[in-house]
């Protein structure tokens, strides 16, 4: 009887833990409106923003997102004056930007892409040209 109880208890723990993970489809439904607002504001395709958010944040399930609302893995760098968290990425204890909301993260992501010389060439692409944006970001 005790073994059966432990088995059932363990089963429900695993089920509860797996049920709490957000899927890519759920992520899109949750953040599509924010991505569309940013597309209208800055000309970055919503599909590209969502795809990058899905990849960088593991559908919003990553430890970094849970601790900082940082959906795009943007690091602090010297120009960042906001809050920060430390997270192991390419190196141990790297500084990442901290946001109060996911919307702040999406807005900063748009600003980051538009104002960073590394990605400056992307502004030449139309917001409807998600392929060029995606390949440009990959480069």
Protein backbone atom coordinates (compact mmCIF):
# COMPACT_ATOMS: atom_id res chain seq x y z
CA UNK A 1 0.00 0.00 0.00
CA UNK A 2 2.84 2.37 0.84
CA UNK A 3 4.54 1.67 -2.50
CA UNK A 4 1.31 2.37 -4.35
CA UNK A 5 0.92 5.66 -2.47
CA UNK A 6 4.50 6.69 -3.30
CA UNK A 7 4.00 5.78 -6.95
CA UNK A 8 0.76 7.77 -7.24
CA UNK A 9 2.25 10.71 -5.34
CA UNK A 10 5.34 10.72 -7.59
CA UNK A 11 3.18 10.47 -10.68
CA UNK A 12 1.19 13.56 -9.71
CA UNK A 13 4.34 15.53 -8.86
CA UNK A 14 5.78 14.79 -12.31
CA UNK A 15 2.45 15.55 -13.97
CA UNK A 16 2.13 18.88 -12.14
CA UNK A 17 5.69 19.89 -13.00
CA UNK A 18 5.27 19.10 -16.69
CA UNK A 19 1.87 20.78 -16.88
CA UNK A 20 3.38 24.09 -15.81
CA UNK A 21 5.69 24.40 -18.82
CA UNK A 22 4.57 26.83 -21.50
CA UNK A 23 4.49 25.58 -25.09
CA UNK A 24 5.53 27.63 -28.11
CA UNK A 25 1.87 27.95 -29.07
CA UNK A 26 0.97 29.29 -25.63
CA UNK A 27 3.92 31.69 -25.75
CA UNK A 28 2.73 33.06 -29.08
CA UNK A 29 -0.83 33.52 -27.81
CA UNK A 30 0.42 35.24 -24.68
CA UNK A 31 2.84 37.68 -26.35
CA UNK A 32 1.57 38.19 -29.91
CA UNK A 33 -0.13 41.48 -29.09
CA UNK A 34 3.04 42.88 -27.52
CA UNK A 35 5.06 41.77 -30.56
CA UNK A 36 2.55 43.44 -32.89
CA UNK A 37 2.72 46.70 -30.92
CA UNK A 38 6.51 46.60 -31.22
CA UNK A 39 6.29 45.84 -34.96
CA UNK A 40 4.12 48.92 -35.46
CA UNK A 41 6.39 51.03 -33.26
CA UNK A 42 9.77 49.94 -34.60
CA UNK A 43 9.21 47.96 -37.82
CA UNK A 44 10.55 44.66 -36.52
CA UNK A 45 8.43 41.73 -37.73
CA UNK A 46 6.30 40.32 -34.91
CA UNK A 47 7.03 36.79 -36.13
CA UNK A 48 10.77 37.38 -35.77
CA UNK A 49 10.37 38.88 -32.30
CA UNK A 50 8.24 35.93 -31.18
CA UNK A 51 10.58 33.38 -32.74
CA UNK A 52 13.59 34.91 -31.05
CA UNK A 53 11.72 35.08 -27.74
CA UNK A 54 10.73 31.42 -28.05
CA UNK A 55 14.31 30.35 -28.75
CA UNK A 56 16.02 32.56 -26.20
CA UNK A 57 13.55 31.95 -23.36
CA UNK A 58 12.61 28.30 -23.94
CA UNK A 59 8.98 29.38 -24.56
CA UNK A 60 9.15 31.58 -21.47
CA UNK A 61 10.24 28.68 -19.25
CA UNK A 62 13.90 29.59 -18.74
CA UNK A 63 15.33 30.46 -15.36
CA UNK A 64 16.42 33.83 -16.74
CA UNK A 65 12.84 34.74 -17.70
CA UNK A 66 11.49 33.61 -14.36
CA UNK A 67 14.07 35.66 -12.47
CA UNK A 68 14.23 38.76 -14.68
CA UNK A 69 11.50 38.85 -17.37
CA UNK A 70 14.40 38.92 -19.85
CA UNK A 71 12.91 37.10 -22.86
CA UNK A 72 15.78 37.76 -25.25
CA UNK A 73 18.90 37.11 -23.20
CA UNK A 74 20.10 40.71 -23.46
CA UNK A 75 23.17 41.25 -21.33
CA UNK A 76 23.85 44.39 -19.30
CA UNK A 77 26.86 45.85 -21.16
CA UNK A 78 28.30 49.17 -20.05
CA UNK A 79 25.40 51.35 -21.26
CA UNK A 80 22.73 49.58 -19.16
CA UNK A 81 21.56 51.60 -16.16
CA UNK A 82 18.57 49.48 -15.09
CA UNK A 83 18.34 46.50 -12.77
CA UNK A 84 20.32 43.35 -13.33
CA UNK A 85 20.58 39.68 -12.43
CA UNK A 86 23.55 37.36 -12.69
CA UNK A 87 23.15 34.19 -14.68
CA UNK A 88 25.47 31.53 -16.07
CA UNK A 89 25.51 31.65 -19.88
CA UNK A 90 28.65 31.75 -22.01
CA UNK A 91 30.55 32.38 -18.80
CA UNK A 92 29.74 32.03 -15.11
CA UNK A 93 27.81 34.85 -13.46
CA UNK A 94 27.18 37.09 -16.45
CA UNK A 95 25.15 40.26 -15.99
CA UNK A 96 21.72 40.27 -17.65
CA UNK A 97 19.14 43.03 -17.85
CA UNK A 98 16.27 42.86 -15.39
CA UNK A 99 12.76 43.98 -16.40
CA UNK A 100 9.66 44.50 -14.28
CA UNK A 101 7.42 43.10 -17.03
CA UNK A 102 7.68 41.05 -20.19
CA UNK A 103 6.43 44.08 -22.11
CA UNK A 104 9.51 46.03 -20.95
CA UNK A 105 11.69 43.20 -22.25
CA UNK A 106 9.98 43.26 -25.66
CA UNK A 107 10.28 47.05 -25.87
CA UNK A 108 13.96 46.97 -24.94
CA UNK A 109 14.57 44.19 -27.47
CA UNK A 110 13.15 46.41 -30.22
CA UNK A 111 15.22 49.38 -29.05
CA UNK A 112 18.30 47.16 -28.81
CA UNK A 113 17.94 45.93 -32.40
CA UNK A 114 17.22 49.39 -33.78
CA UNK A 115 19.98 51.22 -31.91
CA UNK A 116 22.78 48.65 -32.01
CA UNK A 117 25.28 49.16 -34.83
CA UNK A 118 25.71 45.38 -35.06
CA UNK A 119 22.09 45.08 -36.26
CA UNK A 120 21.72 48.49 -37.94
CA UNK A 121 21.50 47.03 -41.45
CA UNK A 122 18.21 45.35 -40.51
CA UNK A 123 16.36 48.67 -40.63
CA UNK A 124 16.62 48.47 -44.42
CA UNK A 125 14.20 45.51 -44.41
CA UNK A 126 10.46 45.97 -44.44
CA UNK A 127 8.50 44.76 -41.40
CA UNK A 128 6.73 42.28 -43.72
CA UNK A 129 10.06 40.79 -44.84
CA UNK A 130 10.47 38.39 -41.92
CA UNK A 131 12.82 36.13 -43.91
CA UNK A 132 15.42 38.86 -44.42
CA UNK A 133 15.12 39.84 -40.76
CA UNK A 134 15.54 36.25 -39.62
CA UNK A 135 18.56 35.61 -41.84
CA UNK A 136 20.02 38.99 -40.87
CA UNK A 137 19.76 38.19 -37.17
CA UNK A 138 21.31 34.79 -37.75
CA UNK A 139 24.32 36.48 -39.40
